[in-house]
Amino acid sequence: MADLNQRIEAMYRSDCRGAWALIAILWIVILFVLFMTWPYIPDNTIRIVVLIGAAAILIFNTAAIAAMVKHYAEDKEFIYGLDIKHLDAMRKQGRL
């Protein structure tokens, strides 16, 4: 049972690292695009709309990933236990 808990924890930590890495990349890309296109936006009203849109994307995506990670933490035994069970079955059948 300790082995299963270690495997579950390893999968959970890996998923968390991946999720937060993708959010960091999203922030970098959105801010880069915003910075690079800013001089080419002639109208201040359009600039405000673009800024609000970029902020909305960043805020909502970050909140969604945070909620997902929280849910995974609350129910990781079920989520990852099921994954491990299926992975072990596939290995036993030689499909993995």
PDB file of C-alpha atoms in Angstrom:
ATOM      1  CA  MET A   1       0.000   0.000   0.000  1.00  0.00           C
ATOM      2  CA  ALA A   2       2.911   2.369   0.688  1.00  0.00           C
ATOM      3  CA  ASP A   3       4.136   1.750  -2.868  1.00  0.00           C
ATOM      4  CA  LEU A   4       0.706   2.728  -4.249  1.00  0.00           C
ATOM      5  CA  ASN A   5       0.638   5.910  -2.170  1.00  0.00           C
ATOM      6  CA  GLN A   6       4.127   6.810  -3.371  1.00  0.00           C
ATOM      7  CA  ARG A   7       3.108   6.260  -6.986  1.00  0.00           C
ATOM      8  CA  ILE A   8      -0.045   8.338  -6.491  1.00  0.00           C
ATOM      9  CA  GLU A   9       1.945  11.159  -4.908  1.00  0.00           C
ATOM     10  CA  ALA A  10       4.543  11.051  -7.692  1.00  0.00           C
ATOM     11  CA  MET A  11       1.871  11.262 -10.395  1.00  0.00           C
ATOM     12  CA  TYR A  12       0.095  14.089  -8.556  1.00  0.00           C
ATOM     13  CA  ARG A  13       3.311  16.104  -8.142  1.00  0.00           C
ATOM     14  CA  SER A  14       4.158  15.557 -11.809  1.00  0.00           C
ATOM     15  CA  ASP A  15       0.728  16.789 -12.898  1.00  0.00           C
ATOM     16  CA  CYS A  16       1.011  19.842 -10.623  1.00  0.00           C
ATOM     17  CA  ARG A  17       4.427  20.735 -12.007  1.00  0.00           C
ATOM     18  CA  GLY A  18       3.140  20.374 -15.563  1.00  0.00           C
ATOM     19  CA  ALA A  19       0.021  22.433 -14.908  1.00  0.00           C
ATOM     20  CA  TRP A  20       1.912  25.307 -13.282  1.00  0.00           C
ATOM     21  CA  ALA A  21       4.611  25.180 -15.964  1.00  0.00           C
ATOM     22  CA  LEU A  22       1.945  25.566 -18.645  1.00  0.00           C
ATOM     23  CA  ILE A  23       0.435  28.515 -16.772  1.00  0.00           C
ATOM     24  CA  ALA A  24       3.869  30.146 -16.522  1.00  0.00           C
ATOM     25  CA  ILE A  25       4.364  29.655 -20.268  1.00  0.00           C
ATOM     26  CA  LEU A  26       0.903  31.100 -20.943  1.00  0.00           C
ATOM     27  CA  TRP A  27       1.729  34.221 -18.905  1.00  0.00           C
ATOM     28  CA  ILE A  28       5.046  34.650 -20.703  1.00  0.00           C
ATOM     29  CA  VAL A  29       3.493  34.232 -24.155  1.00  0.00           C
ATOM     30  CA  ILE A  30       0.508  36.519 -23.524  1.00  0.00           C
ATOM     31  CA  LEU A  31       2.676  39.238 -21.995  1.00  0.00           C
ATOM     32  CA  PHE A  32       5.225  38.912 -24.811  1.00  0.00           C
ATOM     33  CA  VAL A  33       2.541  39.228 -27.484  1.00  0.00           C
ATOM     34  CA  LEU A  34       0.983  42.155 -25.652  1.00  0.00           C
ATOM     35  CA  PHE A  35       4.356  43.895 -25.337  1.00  0.00           C
ATOM     36  CA  MET A  36       5.318  43.285 -28.969  1.00  0.00           C
ATOM     37  CA  THR A  37       1.984  44.388 -30.452  1.00  0.00           C
ATOM     38  CA  TRP A  38       1.401  47.373 -28.161  1.00  0.00           C
ATOM     39  CA  PRO A  39       3.191  49.932 -30.405  1.00  0.00           C
ATOM     40  CA  TYR A  40       1.119  48.850 -33.410  1.00  0.00           C
ATOM     41  CA  ILE A  41      -2.258  49.451 -31.746  1.00  0.00           C
ATOM     42  CA  PRO A  42      -3.150  53.010 -32.776  1.00  0.00           C
ATOM     43  CA  ASP A  43      -6.284  53.649 -30.715  1.00  0.00           C
ATOM     44  CA  ASN A  44      -6.312  53.857 -26.906  1.00  0.00           C
ATOM     45  CA  THR A  45      -9.777  52.306 -26.758  1.00  0.00           C
ATOM     46  CA  ILE A  46      -8.548  49.264 -28.652  1.00  0.00           C
ATOM     47  CA  ARG A  47      -5.520  49.101 -26.363  1.00  0.00           C
ATOM     48  CA  ILE A  48      -7.808  48.975 -23.338  1.00  0.00           C
ATOM     49  CA  VAL A  49      -9.928  46.237 -24.922  1.00  0.00           C
ATOM     50  CA  VAL A  50      -6.813  44.203 -25.767  1.00  0.00           C
ATOM     51  CA  LEU A  51      -5.455  44.689 -22.244  1.00  0.00           C
ATOM     52  CA  ILE A  52      -8.749  43.597 -20.650  1.00  0.00           C
ATOM     53  CA  GLY A  53      -8.903  40.565 -22.956  1.00  0.00           C
ATOM     54  CA  ALA A  54      -5.347  39.529 -22.087  1.00  0.00           C
ATOM     55  CA  ALA A  55      -6.032  40.000 -18.375  1.00  0.00           C
ATOM     56  CA  ALA A  56      -9.208  37.931 -18.618  1.00  0.00           C
ATOM     57  CA  ILE A  57      -7.391  35.094 -20.367  1.00  0.00           C
ATOM     58  CA  LEU A  58      -4.635  35.071 -17.763  1.00  0.00           C
ATOM     59  CA  ILE A  59      -6.917  35.365 -14.737  1.00  0.00           C
ATOM     60  CA  PHE A  60      -9.481  32.777 -15.828  1.00  0.00           C
ATOM     61  CA  ASN A  61      -6.922  30.234 -17.029  1.00  0.00           C
ATOM     62  CA  THR A  62      -4.869  30.604 -13.858  1.00  0.00           C
ATOM     63  CA  ALA A  63      -8.005  30.215 -11.717  1.00  0.00           C
ATOM     64  CA  ALA A  64      -9.081  27.148 -13.700  1.00  0.00           C
ATOM     65  CA  ILE A  65      -5.712  25.448 -13.236  1.00  0.00           C
ATOM     66  CA  ALA A  66      -5.704  26.327  -9.524  1.00  0.00           C
ATOM     67  CA  ALA A  67      -9.171  24.780  -9.158  1.00  0.00           C
ATOM     68  CA  MET A  68      -8.073  21.681 -11.063  1.00  0.00           C
ATOM     69  CA  VAL A  69      -4.990  21.223  -8.872  1.00  0.00           C
ATOM     70  CA  LYS A  70      -7.134  21.681  -5.748  1.00  0.00           C
ATOM     71  CA  HIS A  71      -9.613  19.078  -6.980  1.00  0.00           C
ATOM     72  CA  TYR A  72      -6.819  16.657  -7.807  1.00  0.00           C
ATOM     73  CA  ALA A  73      -5.382  17.112  -4.292  1.00  0.00           C
ATOM     74  CA  GLU A  74      -8.771  16.390  -2.724  1.00  0.00           C
ATOM     75  CA  ASP A  75      -9.464  13.262  -4.768  1.00  0.00           C
ATOM     76  CA  LYS A  76      -6.012  12.081  -5.813  1.00  0.00           C
ATOM     77  CA  GLU A  77      -6.382   8.559  -4.381  1.00  0.00           C
ATOM     78  CA  PHE A  78      -9.350   7.885  -6.659  1.00  0.00           C
ATOM     79  CA  ILE A  79      -8.042   9.714  -9.748  1.00  0.00           C
ATOM     80  CA  TYR A  80      -4.501   8.369  -9.717  1.00  0.00           C
ATOM     81  CA  GLY A  81      -5.398   5.019  -8.162  1.00  0.00           C
ATOM     82  CA  LEU A  82      -7.618   4.323 -11.154  1.00  0.00           C
ATOM     83  CA  ASP A  83      -4.875   5.425 -13.572  1.00  0.00           C
ATOM     84  CA  ILE A  84      -2.321   3.197 -11.863  1.00  0.00           C
ATOM     85  CA  LYS A  85      -4.718   0.256 -11.894  1.00  0.00           C
ATOM     86  CA  HIS A  86      -5.221   0.607 -15.659  1.00  0.00           C
ATOM     87  CA  LEU A  87      -1.517   1.176 -16.334  1.00  0.00           C
ATOM     88  CA  ASP A  88      -0.621  -1.952 -14.372  1.00  0.00           C
ATOM     89  CA  ALA A  89      -3.253  -3.961 -16.272  1.00  0.00           C
ATOM     90  CA  MET A  90      -1.897  -2.735 -19.612  1.00  0.00           C
ATOM     91  CA  ARG A  91       1.663  -3.639 -18.581  1.00  0.00           C
ATOM     92  CA  LYS A  92       0.491  -7.097 -17.529  1.00  0.00           C
ATOM     93  CA  GLN A  93      -1.131  -7.594 -20.941  1.00  0.00           C
ATOM     94  CA  GLY A  94       1.991  -6.351 -22.716  1.00  0.00           C
ATOM     95  CA  ARG A  95       0.254  -3.374 -24.308  1.00  0.00           C
ATOM     96  CA  LEU A  96       2.527  -0.830 -22.655  1.00  0.00           C
TER      97      LEU A  96
END
